[in-house]
Amino acid sequence: MKHFVILLTLLPLFTFCGQQKEKESESGNESAAPNYSATYYLIRHAEKVRTDPKDPDPVLNIDGMMRAKRWATYFEPIKLDEIYITKYIRTKQTISFIAQQKQISPKHYDPNTIYSEEFLKETNGKTVLIAGHSNTTPQLVNQLLGEEKFKEMDDSDNSTLFKVTIDGPDKKVETITVE
């Protein structure tokens, strides 16, 4: 009987502690990973001039300018919130028609440091276009997915679009060819 009285005395205390723990997890006080949600479109720059192999920053050639126009046609019905480009003129030229069409000023990024908690927070809830290079575009796709799925793009591949969708823990990628 004595144990029963002690149990009845302590029972409300245990119940109260359980309710507190429940409230903490509902309010997000537990250290869980943030739930990000965003859509990222990643493309490689369009075809570039290849007459001087020593030129580190060549412009787009005629085919590249035509492809840039086709990218603009592709993205016309898609709402974009932000556009990111590298420091190279070919990425800027590739998205120039899209940036004009959407009235978005592209942001410069460093391919080696773009993927970060800060980047995920800044793009949370947004639709983002990122123009990169044959080695950096698949690398960023892999970082967004959290797995090594894609290798460097072939140097002649200027038509592949990676669409990465993140919805909390769910991450998926579509590979689309836009000729």
PDB file of C-alpha atoms in Angstrom:
ATOM      1  CA  MET A   1       0.000   0.000   0.000  1.00  0.00           C
ATOM      2  CA  LYS A   2       2.877   2.313   0.857  1.00  0.00           C
ATOM      3  CA  HIS A   3       4.380   1.741  -2.639  1.00  0.00           C
ATOM      4  CA  PHE A   4       1.037   2.447  -4.233  1.00  0.00           C
ATOM      5  CA  VAL A   5       0.811   5.828  -2.460  1.00  0.00           C
ATOM      6  CA  ILE A   6       4.358   6.718  -3.545  1.00  0.00           C
ATOM      7  CA  LEU A   7       3.523   5.714  -7.117  1.00  0.00           C
ATOM      8  CA  LEU A   8       0.392   7.871  -7.116  1.00  0.00           C
ATOM      9  CA  THR A   9       2.430  10.775  -5.772  1.00  0.00           C
ATOM     10  CA  LEU A  10       5.123  10.482  -8.452  1.00  0.00           C
ATOM     11  CA  LEU A  11       2.815   9.724 -11.393  1.00  0.00           C
ATOM     12  CA  PRO A  12       1.832  13.383 -12.001  1.00  0.00           C
ATOM     13  CA  LEU A  13       5.523  14.338 -11.968  1.00  0.00           C
ATOM     14  CA  PHE A  14       6.362  11.796 -14.716  1.00  0.00           C
ATOM     15  CA  THR A  15       3.333  12.865 -16.745  1.00  0.00           C
ATOM     16  CA  PHE A  16       4.367  16.531 -16.477  1.00  0.00           C
ATOM     17  CA  CYS A  17       7.929  15.719 -17.604  1.00  0.00           C
ATOM     18  CA  GLY A  18       6.592  13.808 -20.608  1.00  0.00           C
ATOM     19  CA  GLN A  19       4.379  16.741 -21.606  1.00  0.00           C
ATOM     20  CA  GLN A  20       7.323  19.138 -21.359  1.00  0.00           C
ATOM     21  CA  LYS A  21       9.436  16.918 -23.639  1.00  0.00           C
ATOM     22  CA  GLU A  22       6.547  16.765 -26.130  1.00  0.00           C
ATOM     23  CA  LYS A  23       6.201  20.573 -26.120  1.00  0.00           C
ATOM     24  CA  GLU A  24       9.952  20.992 -26.662  1.00  0.00           C
ATOM     25  CA  SER A  25       9.950  18.761 -29.723  1.00  0.00           C
ATOM     26  CA  GLU A  26       6.865  20.500 -31.159  1.00  0.00           C
ATOM     27  CA  SER A  27       8.442  23.932 -30.714  1.00  0.00           C
ATOM     28  CA  GLY A  28      11.660  22.856 -32.420  1.00  0.00           C
ATOM     29  CA  ASN A  29      13.904  23.082 -29.392  1.00  0.00           C
ATOM     30  CA  GLU A  30      15.390  19.698 -30.220  1.00  0.00           C
ATOM     31  CA  SER A  31      18.525  19.769 -32.307  1.00  0.00           C
ATOM     32  CA  ALA A  32      17.063  18.346 -35.521  1.00  0.00           C
ATOM     33  CA  ALA A  33      18.220  19.133 -39.041  1.00  0.00           C
ATOM     34  CA  PRO A  34      16.367  22.096 -40.581  1.00  0.00           C
ATOM     35  CA  ASN A  35      13.657  21.329 -43.114  1.00  0.00           C
ATOM     36  CA  TYR A  36      14.657  23.159 -46.277  1.00  0.00           C
ATOM     37  CA  SER A  37      12.477  23.353 -49.334  1.00  0.00           C
ATOM     38  CA  ALA A  38      13.679  24.660 -52.691  1.00  0.00           C
ATOM     39  CA  THR A  39      13.975  23.928 -56.393  1.00  0.00           C
ATOM     40  CA  TYR A  40      17.337  24.345 -58.091  1.00  0.00           C
ATOM     41  CA  TYR A  41      17.881  24.391 -61.854  1.00  0.00           C
ATOM     42  CA  LEU A  42      21.539  23.823 -62.677  1.00  0.00           C
ATOM     43  CA  ILE A  43      22.996  24.274 -66.154  1.00  0.00           C
ATOM     44  CA  ARG A  44      26.419  24.434 -67.663  1.00  0.00           C
ATOM     45  CA  HIS A  45      27.329  27.540 -69.647  1.00  0.00           C
ATOM     46  CA  ALA A  46      26.549  27.468 -73.360  1.00  0.00           C
ATOM     47  CA  GLU A  47      29.099  26.774 -76.123  1.00  0.00           C
ATOM     48  CA  LYS A  48      32.199  28.959 -75.917  1.00  0.00           C
ATOM     49  CA  VAL A  49      34.789  30.230 -78.384  1.00  0.00           C
ATOM     50  CA  ARG A  50      37.659  27.737 -78.538  1.00  0.00           C
ATOM     51  CA  THR A  51      40.105  29.536 -80.842  1.00  0.00           C
ATOM     52  CA  ASP A  52      42.589  30.339 -78.057  1.00  0.00           C
ATOM     53  CA  PRO A  53      43.103  27.408 -75.668  1.00  0.00           C
ATOM     54  CA  LYS A  54      45.076  29.709 -73.333  1.00  0.00           C
ATOM     55  CA  ASP A  55      42.132  32.110 -72.856  1.00  0.00           C
ATOM     56  CA  PRO A  56      40.770  31.426 -69.346  1.00  0.00           C
ATOM     57  CA  ASP A  57      37.606  33.461 -69.934  1.00  0.00           C
ATOM     58  CA  PRO A  58      36.302  32.998 -73.488  1.00  0.00           C
ATOM     59  CA  VAL A  59      32.966  34.406 -74.589  1.00  0.00           C
ATOM     60  CA  LEU A  60      30.139  32.378 -76.091  1.00  0.00           C
ATOM     61  CA  ASN A  61      30.303  31.556 -79.773  1.00  0.00           C
ATOM     62  CA  ILE A  62      27.320  31.886 -82.150  1.00  0.00           C
ATOM     63  CA  ASP A  63      25.978  28.450 -81.170  1.00  0.00           C
ATOM     64  CA  GLY A  64      26.307  29.438 -77.519  1.00  0.00           C
ATOM     65  CA  MET A  65      24.326  32.647 -78.030  1.00  0.00           C
ATOM     66  CA  MET A  66      21.608  30.662 -79.809  1.00  0.00           C
ATOM     67  CA  ARG A  67      21.540  28.196 -76.917  1.00  0.00           C
ATOM     68  CA  ALA A  68      21.280  31.080 -74.429  1.00  0.00           C
ATOM     69  CA  LYS A  69      18.140  32.190 -76.302  1.00  0.00           C
ATOM     70  CA  ARG A  70      16.753  28.634 -76.151  1.00  0.00           C
ATOM     71  CA  TRP A  71      17.417  28.553 -72.384  1.00  0.00           C
ATOM     72  CA  ALA A  72      15.415  31.782 -72.094  1.00  0.00           C
ATOM     73  CA  THR A  73      12.547  30.174 -74.027  1.00  0.00           C
ATOM     74  CA  TYR A  74      12.703  27.118 -71.758  1.00  0.00           C
ATOM     75  CA  PHE A  75      12.671  29.193 -68.560  1.00  0.00           C
ATOM     76  CA  GLU A  76      10.040  31.701 -69.743  1.00  0.00           C
ATOM     77  CA  PRO A  77       7.098  29.921 -68.024  1.00  0.00           C
ATOM     78  CA  ILE A  78       9.124  29.085 -64.898  1.00  0.00           C
ATOM     79  CA  LYS A  79       9.061  31.487 -61.954  1.00  0.00           C
ATOM     80  CA  LEU A  80      12.602  32.134 -60.731  1.00  0.00           C
ATOM     81  CA  ASP A  81      13.516  33.931 -57.520  1.00  0.00           C
ATOM     82  CA  GLU A  82      17.305  34.026 -57.883  1.00  0.00           C
ATOM     83  CA  ILE A  83      20.021  33.421 -60.441  1.00  0.00           C
ATOM     84  CA  TYR A  84      23.631  32.537 -59.616  1.00  0.00           C
ATOM     85  CA  ILE A  85      26.631  32.749 -61.956  1.00  0.00           C
ATOM     86  CA  THR A  86      30.376  32.266 -61.623  1.00  0.00           C
ATOM     87  CA  LYS A  87      32.869  35.047 -62.298  1.00  0.00           C
ATOM     88  CA  TYR A  88      33.305  33.930 -65.910  1.00  0.00           C
ATOM     89  CA  ILE A  89      31.700  35.838 -68.765  1.00  0.00           C
ATOM     90  CA  ARG A  90      30.353  32.654 -70.382  1.00  0.00           C
ATOM     91  CA  THR A  91      28.022  31.958 -67.438  1.00  0.00           C
ATOM     92  CA  LYS A  92      26.825  35.564 -67.467  1.00  0.00           C
ATOM     93  CA  GLN A  93      26.179  35.443 -71.213  1.00  0.00           C
ATOM     94  CA  THR A  94      24.381  32.098 -70.899  1.00  0.00           C
ATOM     95  CA  ILE A  95      21.760  33.481 -68.531  1.00  0.00           C
ATOM     96  CA  SER A  96      21.685  37.081 -69.792  1.00  0.00           C
ATOM     97  CA  PHE A  97      18.390  36.687 -71.695  1.00  0.00           C
ATOM     98  CA  ILE A  98      16.796  34.897 -68.730  1.00  0.00           C
ATOM     99  CA  ALA A  99      17.971  37.577 -66.291  1.00  0.00           C
ATOM    100  CA  GLN A 100      16.503  40.300 -68.526  1.00  0.00           C
ATOM    101  CA  GLN A 101      13.269  38.404 -68.995  1.00  0.00           C
ATOM    102  CA  LYS A 102      12.849  37.785 -65.247  1.00  0.00           C
ATOM    103  CA  GLN A 103      14.321  41.151 -64.204  1.00  0.00           C
ATOM    104  CA  ILE A 104      16.709  39.433 -61.806  1.00  0.00           C
ATOM    105  CA  SER A 105      20.256  40.596 -61.151  1.00  0.00           C
ATOM    106  CA  PRO A 106      22.462  37.503 -61.047  1.00  0.00           C
ATOM    107  CA  LYS A 107      24.541  36.864 -57.934  1.00  0.00           C
ATOM    108  CA  HIS A 108      28.148  35.770 -58.247  1.00  0.00           C
ATOM    109  CA  TYR A 109      29.199  32.592 -56.488  1.00  0.00           C
ATOM    110  CA  ASP A 110      32.362  30.615 -55.918  1.00  0.00           C
ATOM    111  CA  PRO A 111      31.775  27.006 -57.031  1.00  0.00           C
ATOM    112  CA  ASN A 112      34.096  25.738 -54.293  1.00  0.00           C
ATOM    113  CA  THR A 113      32.178  27.378 -51.447  1.00  0.00           C
ATOM    114  CA  ILE A 114      28.587  27.920 -52.607  1.00  0.00           C
ATOM    115  CA  TYR A 115      27.166  24.864 -50.874  1.00  0.00           C
ATOM    116  CA  SER A 116      26.744  25.793 -47.233  1.00  0.00           C
ATOM    117  CA  GLU A 117      24.152  26.128 -44.498  1.00  0.00           C
ATOM    118  CA  GLU A 118      23.985  29.855 -45.332  1.00  0.00           C
ATOM    119  CA  PHE A 119      23.233  29.114 -49.013  1.00  0.00           C
ATOM    120  CA  LEU A 120      20.488  26.640 -48.051  1.00  0.00           C
ATOM    121  CA  LYS A 121      18.929  29.206 -45.688  1.00  0.00           C
ATOM    122  CA  GLU A 122      19.177  31.997 -48.276  1.00  0.00           C
ATOM    123  CA  THR A 123      17.484  29.906 -50.972  1.00  0.00           C
ATOM    124  CA  ASN A 124      14.933  28.210 -48.711  1.00  0.00           C
ATOM    125  CA  GLY A 125      11.472  28.331 -50.270  1.00  0.00           C
ATOM    126  CA  LYS A 126      12.838  29.667 -53.568  1.00  0.00           C
ATOM    127  CA  THR A 127      13.316  28.567 -57.150  1.00  0.00           C
ATOM    128  CA  VAL A 128      16.908  29.144 -58.203  1.00  0.00           C
ATOM    129  CA  LEU A 129      18.830  28.952 -61.486  1.00  0.00           C
ATOM    130  CA  ILE A 130      22.578  28.274 -61.214  1.00  0.00           C
ATOM    131  CA  ALA A 131      24.894  28.492 -64.227  1.00  0.00           C
ATOM    132  CA  GLY A 132      28.190  26.695 -63.813  1.00  0.00           C
ATOM    133  CA  HIS A 133      30.761  24.554 -65.584  1.00  0.00           C
ATOM    134  CA  SER A 134      31.288  20.940 -66.671  1.00  0.00           C
ATOM    135  CA  ASN A 135      33.011  20.033 -63.408  1.00  0.00           C
ATOM    136  CA  THR A 136      31.232  22.312 -60.915  1.00  0.00           C
ATOM    137  CA  THR A 137      27.611  21.757 -61.967  1.00  0.00           C
ATOM    138  CA  PRO A 138      27.500  17.992 -61.238  1.00  0.00           C
ATOM    139  CA  GLN A 139      29.518  18.602 -58.072  1.00  0.00           C
ATOM    140  CA  LEU A 140      26.871  21.021 -56.750  1.00  0.00           C
ATOM    141  CA  VAL A 141      24.052  18.644 -57.771  1.00  0.00           C
ATOM    142  CA  ASN A 142      25.762  15.920 -55.719  1.00  0.00           C
ATOM    143  CA  GLN A 143      26.125  18.247 -52.718  1.00  0.00           C
ATOM    144  CA  LEU A 144      22.456  19.236 -52.864  1.00  0.00           C
ATOM    145  CA  LEU A 145      21.429  15.572 -53.058  1.00  0.00           C
ATOM    146  CA  GLY A 146      23.888  14.466 -50.381  1.00  0.00           C
ATOM    147  CA  GLU A 147      25.249  11.673 -52.564  1.00  0.00           C
ATOM    148  CA  GLU A 148      27.853  11.149 -55.286  1.00  0.00           C
ATOM    149  CA  LYS A 149      25.539  10.492 -58.227  1.00  0.00           C
ATOM    150  CA  PHE A 150      26.981  12.491 -61.131  1.00  0.00           C
ATOM    151  CA  LYS A 151      30.475  12.730 -62.626  1.00  0.00           C
ATOM    152  CA  GLU A 152      31.886  15.648 -64.595  1.00  0.00           C
ATOM    153  CA  MET A 153      29.918  16.532 -67.693  1.00  0.00           C
ATOM    154  CA  ASP A 154      31.364  15.847 -71.111  1.00  0.00           C
ATOM    155  CA  ASP A 155      33.026  18.966 -72.504  1.00  0.00           C
ATOM    156  CA  SER A 156      30.593  18.986 -75.428  1.00  0.00           C
ATOM    157  CA  ASP A 157      27.509  18.811 -73.160  1.00  0.00           C
ATOM    158  CA  ASN A 158      25.880  22.219 -73.012  1.00  0.00           C
ATOM    159  CA  SER A 159      22.280  20.997 -73.106  1.00  0.00           C
ATOM    160  CA  THR A 160      21.833  19.116 -69.828  1.00  0.00           C
ATOM    161  CA  LEU A 161      19.641  20.628 -67.146  1.00  0.00           C
ATOM    162  CA  PHE A 162      19.590  19.232 -63.616  1.00  0.00           C
ATOM    163  CA  LYS A 163      16.431  19.992 -61.652  1.00  0.00           C
ATOM    164  CA  VAL A 164      16.992  19.313 -57.955  1.00  0.00           C
ATOM    165  CA  THR A 165      13.948  19.467 -55.703  1.00  0.00           C
ATOM    166  CA  ILE A 166      14.376  19.485 -51.936  1.00  0.00           C
ATOM    167  CA  ASP A 167      11.365  19.114 -49.677  1.00  0.00           C
ATOM    168  CA  GLY A 168      12.599  18.514 -46.140  1.00  0.00           C
ATOM    169  CA  PRO A 169      14.336  15.132 -46.088  1.00  0.00           C
ATOM    170  CA  ASP A 170      13.059  14.265 -49.588  1.00  0.00           C
ATOM    171  CA  LYS A 171      15.545  15.089 -52.338  1.00  0.00           C
ATOM    172  CA  LYS A 172      15.169  14.214 -55.989  1.00  0.00           C
ATOM    173  CA  VAL A 173      16.810  15.098 -59.273  1.00  0.00           C
ATOM    174  CA  GLU A 174      15.571  15.136 -62.846  1.00  0.00           C
ATOM    175  CA  THR A 175      17.998  15.249 -65.757  1.00  0.00           C
ATOM    176  CA  ILE A 176      16.513  17.045 -68.750  1.00  0.00           C
ATOM    177  CA  THR A 177      18.077  17.634 -72.159  1.00  0.00           C
ATOM    178  CA  VAL A 178      17.196  20.964 -73.742  1.00  0.00           C
ATOM    179  CA  GLU A 179      18.452  21.071 -77.325  1.00  0.00           C
TER     180      GLU A 179
END
